[in-house]
Short mmCIF file of C-alpha atoms in Angstrom, two decimals:
data_model
loop_
_atom_site.label_atom_id
_atom_site.label_comp_id
_atom_site.label_asym_id
_atom_site.label_seq_id
_atom_site.Cartn_x
_atom_site.Cartn_y
_atom_site.Cartn_z
CA MET A 239 12.74 35.69 130.90
CA ARG A 240 16.00 36.05 129.81
CA ILE A 241 16.84 33.14 127.89
CA GLY A 242 20.62 31.98 125.83
CA LEU A 243 21.14 29.11 124.18
CA TYR A 244 24.61 28.03 123.82
CA PRO A 245 25.65 25.26 120.95
CA GLY A 246 27.99 23.05 120.10
CA THR A 247 28.56 19.33 118.72
CA PHE A 248 29.96 18.41 122.26
CA ASP A 249 32.17 15.63 121.97
CA PRO A 250 32.32 15.20 124.49
CA VAL A 251 31.77 17.70 126.88
CA THR A 252 34.19 18.80 127.91
CA LEU A 253 35.79 20.96 130.97
CA GLY A 254 36.03 23.74 128.78
CA HIS A 255 31.97 24.00 128.09
CA VAL A 256 30.86 23.50 131.56
CA ASP A 257 32.93 26.48 132.36
CA ILE A 258 31.28 28.25 129.67
CA ILE A 259 27.64 27.20 130.93
CA ARG A 260 28.43 27.81 134.50
CA ARG A 261 29.93 31.11 133.34
CA ALA A 262 26.95 31.89 131.54
CA THR A 263 24.23 31.03 133.99
CA VAL A 264 24.83 34.79 135.65
CA LEU A 265 23.37 35.80 132.26
CA VAL A 266 19.75 34.06 131.59
CA ASP A 267 17.57 32.32 133.94
CA ARG A 268 17.01 29.81 131.45
CA LEU A 269 19.93 28.04 129.67
CA VAL A 270 19.98 25.88 126.43
CA ILE A 271 22.76 24.10 125.14
CA GLY A 272 22.08 23.50 121.56
CA VAL A 273 23.26 20.06 120.64
CA ALA A 274 23.86 19.95 117.29
CA ILE A 275 23.58 16.77 115.20
CA ASN A 276 26.43 17.98 112.43
CA ARG A 277 26.55 14.60 110.88
CA ASP A 278 29.17 16.07 109.18
CA LYS A 279 31.79 15.91 111.42
CA GLY A 280 31.29 12.15 112.20
CA PRO A 281 30.99 12.47 115.97
CA MET A 282 31.93 9.47 118.05
CA PHE A 283 29.38 9.82 120.86
CA SER A 284 25.46 8.91 119.25
CA LEU A 285 23.19 12.80 119.32
CA GLU A 286 21.14 10.83 122.46
CA GLU A 287 24.49 10.12 123.85
CA ARG A 288 26.07 13.56 123.87
CA VAL A 289 22.59 15.32 125.32
CA ALA A 290 22.71 12.29 128.21
CA MET A 291 26.60 13.77 128.90
CA ILE A 292 25.24 17.52 128.45
CA GLU A 293 22.31 16.87 130.60
CA ALA A 294 23.73 14.56 133.63
CA GLU A 295 26.98 17.78 133.82
CA CYS A 296 24.03 20.44 133.74
CA ALA A 297 21.69 18.43 136.50
CA VAL A 298 23.83 20.09 140.01
CA LEU A 299 24.78 23.37 138.54
CA SER A 300 21.41 24.09 138.02
CA GLU A 301 20.36 23.45 141.10
CA GLN A 302 23.62 25.65 142.38
CA THR A 303 22.52 28.36 140.50
CA GLY A 304 18.83 27.81 140.30
CA VAL A 305 18.40 28.47 136.20
CA GLU A 306 17.17 26.28 134.03
CA ILE A 307 19.56 24.30 132.02
CA ILE A 308 18.13 22.16 129.37
CA ALA A 309 19.66 20.13 126.46
CA HIS A 310 18.06 20.99 122.90
CA PRO A 311 19.48 18.61 119.70
CA PHE A 312 19.10 20.40 117.00
CA ASP A 313 20.05 19.94 113.32
CA ASN A 314 18.85 23.10 111.54
CA LEU A 315 20.49 26.69 111.14
CA LEU A 316 21.93 28.62 114.67
CA ILE A 317 19.67 30.96 114.20
CA ASP A 318 16.53 29.49 113.42
CA CYS A 319 16.95 27.51 116.91
CA ALA A 320 17.81 30.27 118.87
CA ARG A 321 14.63 31.36 117.75
CA ASP A 322 12.51 28.04 118.19
CA VAL A 323 13.37 28.24 122.33
CA GLY A 324 13.08 32.20 122.23
CA ALA A 325 16.40 32.63 123.04
CA GLY A 326 17.62 36.31 123.16
CA ILE A 327 20.74 35.59 123.08
CA ILE A 328 23.38 33.39 121.83
CA ILE A 329 26.70 32.40 123.70
CA ARG A 330 29.55 31.60 121.82
CA GLY A 331 33.16 30.45 124.16
CA LEU A 332 36.06 31.81 122.99
CA ARG A 333 39.61 30.23 123.26
CA ALA A 334 41.72 31.96 121.05
CA VAL A 335 42.44 34.32 118.02
CA ALA A 336 41.43 31.56 115.60
CA ASP A 337 38.48 30.97 117.03
CA PHE A 338 36.85 34.96 117.05
CA GLU A 339 37.69 35.22 113.64
CA TYR A 340 35.21 32.02 112.90
CA GLU A 341 32.85 33.81 115.14
CA PHE A 342 33.06 37.21 113.80
CA GLN A 343 32.00 35.99 110.94
CA MET A 344 29.34 33.80 112.37
CA VAL A 345 27.84 36.95 114.43
CA GLY A 346 27.66 39.06 111.76
CA MET A 347 25.66 36.70 109.56
CA ASN A 348 23.28 36.11 112.26
CA ARG A 349 22.82 39.60 113.00
CA ARG A 350 22.30 39.56 109.21
CA LEU A 351 19.52 36.93 109.28
CA ASP A 352 17.77 37.77 112.30
CA ALA A 353 19.59 41.03 114.03
CA THR A 354 17.27 40.79 117.76
CA ILE A 355 19.45 37.67 118.52
CA GLU A 356 22.68 39.59 120.24
CA THR A 357 25.86 36.86 120.56
CA VAL A 358 27.75 37.10 123.86
CA PHE A 359 31.32 35.72 123.83
CA LEU A 360 32.54 34.05 127.06
CA MET A 361 36.22 33.93 126.91
CA ALA A 362 37.16 30.21 128.51
CA GLU A 363 39.15 30.50 131.68
CA ALA A 364 42.68 30.47 131.37
CA GLU A 365 42.60 26.75 132.38
CA HIS A 366 40.80 25.35 129.70
CA GLN A 367 41.86 27.44 127.14
CA ALA A 368 43.59 24.56 125.31
CA ILE A 369 40.99 22.05 125.33
CA ALA A 370 39.01 21.31 122.10
CA SER A 371 36.87 18.05 121.82
CA LYS A 372 38.65 17.15 119.40
CA LEU A 373 41.89 16.81 120.73
CA VAL A 374 40.72 15.15 123.87
CA LYS A 375 39.06 12.02 121.29
CA GLU A 376 42.56 12.19 119.89
CA ILE A 377 44.82 11.96 123.15
CA ALA A 378 42.16 9.37 124.06
CA ARG A 379 42.42 7.24 121.07
CA LEU A 380 46.71 7.38 121.33
CA GLY A 381 46.14 6.05 124.87
CA GLY A 382 46.77 9.62 126.76
CA ASP A 383 45.44 10.30 129.99
CA VAL A 384 42.40 13.38 128.95
CA SER A 385 41.14 13.23 132.83
CA LYS A 386 42.34 16.18 133.04
CA PHE A 387 40.17 17.63 130.43
CA VAL A 388 36.83 16.05 131.49
CA THR A 389 34.57 15.12 134.07
CA PRO A 390 34.82 11.83 135.67
CA ALA A 391 31.34 10.44 133.99
CA VAL A 392 32.83 11.68 130.73
CA HIS A 393 35.92 10.20 131.08
CA LYS A 394 33.91 7.01 131.55
CA ALA A 395 32.17 7.17 128.47
CA LEU A 396 35.16 8.19 126.52
CA MET A 397 36.89 5.35 128.06
CA ALA A 398 34.46 2.93 126.95
CA LYS A 399 34.67 4.29 123.44
CA VAL A 400 37.89 4.05 122.62
CA GLY A 401 38.16 0.74 124.58
#
C-alpha cells in the first residue's frame, strides 16, 4: 500500500490545501494529513478544530477518489511522523519560488534523516497559488471577503472566530 503524508498547520484549511489533497490522491492509496500542533505559530483554530475541518473537507473527496484520507495530529519531527504513519512519501505543495527555497532545505535535511522516504512536490493550480492561510486570516480579521479562498464550511468557522 502506498501511503503519503501531507503535513501542514492548516490554520485554516484553504482551497489551495484541498487542491493539493485532491491531486495527491492519484499518487497514494492512503493519504495522511499531518496536522502540525506547532504551538509557536499561535494558531487561530485549536488542534481539534483544525482536525475536524480536515476530516469534514476530506470526507467527500475520499469517497469520490476511493483513497483513504485521514487526519493525524503530530508534534514531532516530520520524518518521525512519516515513519509513525508508515508513509513512503511526503507530499509538499508549492506556490512560489520562495516556497521552493525553504522546501529544498527541508528535503535535504529529511533525506539525511531517512533516505528511504521520498518527497514529492505538487504545484498548486494557478487560481490557488496566492492563497496562504496566514493571509486568509489577516483578510478575515480586517473584514475582507475570504469566501474565494476557503470552502463554505471553513468560511463559516472563520467568520465565527473573527466575529
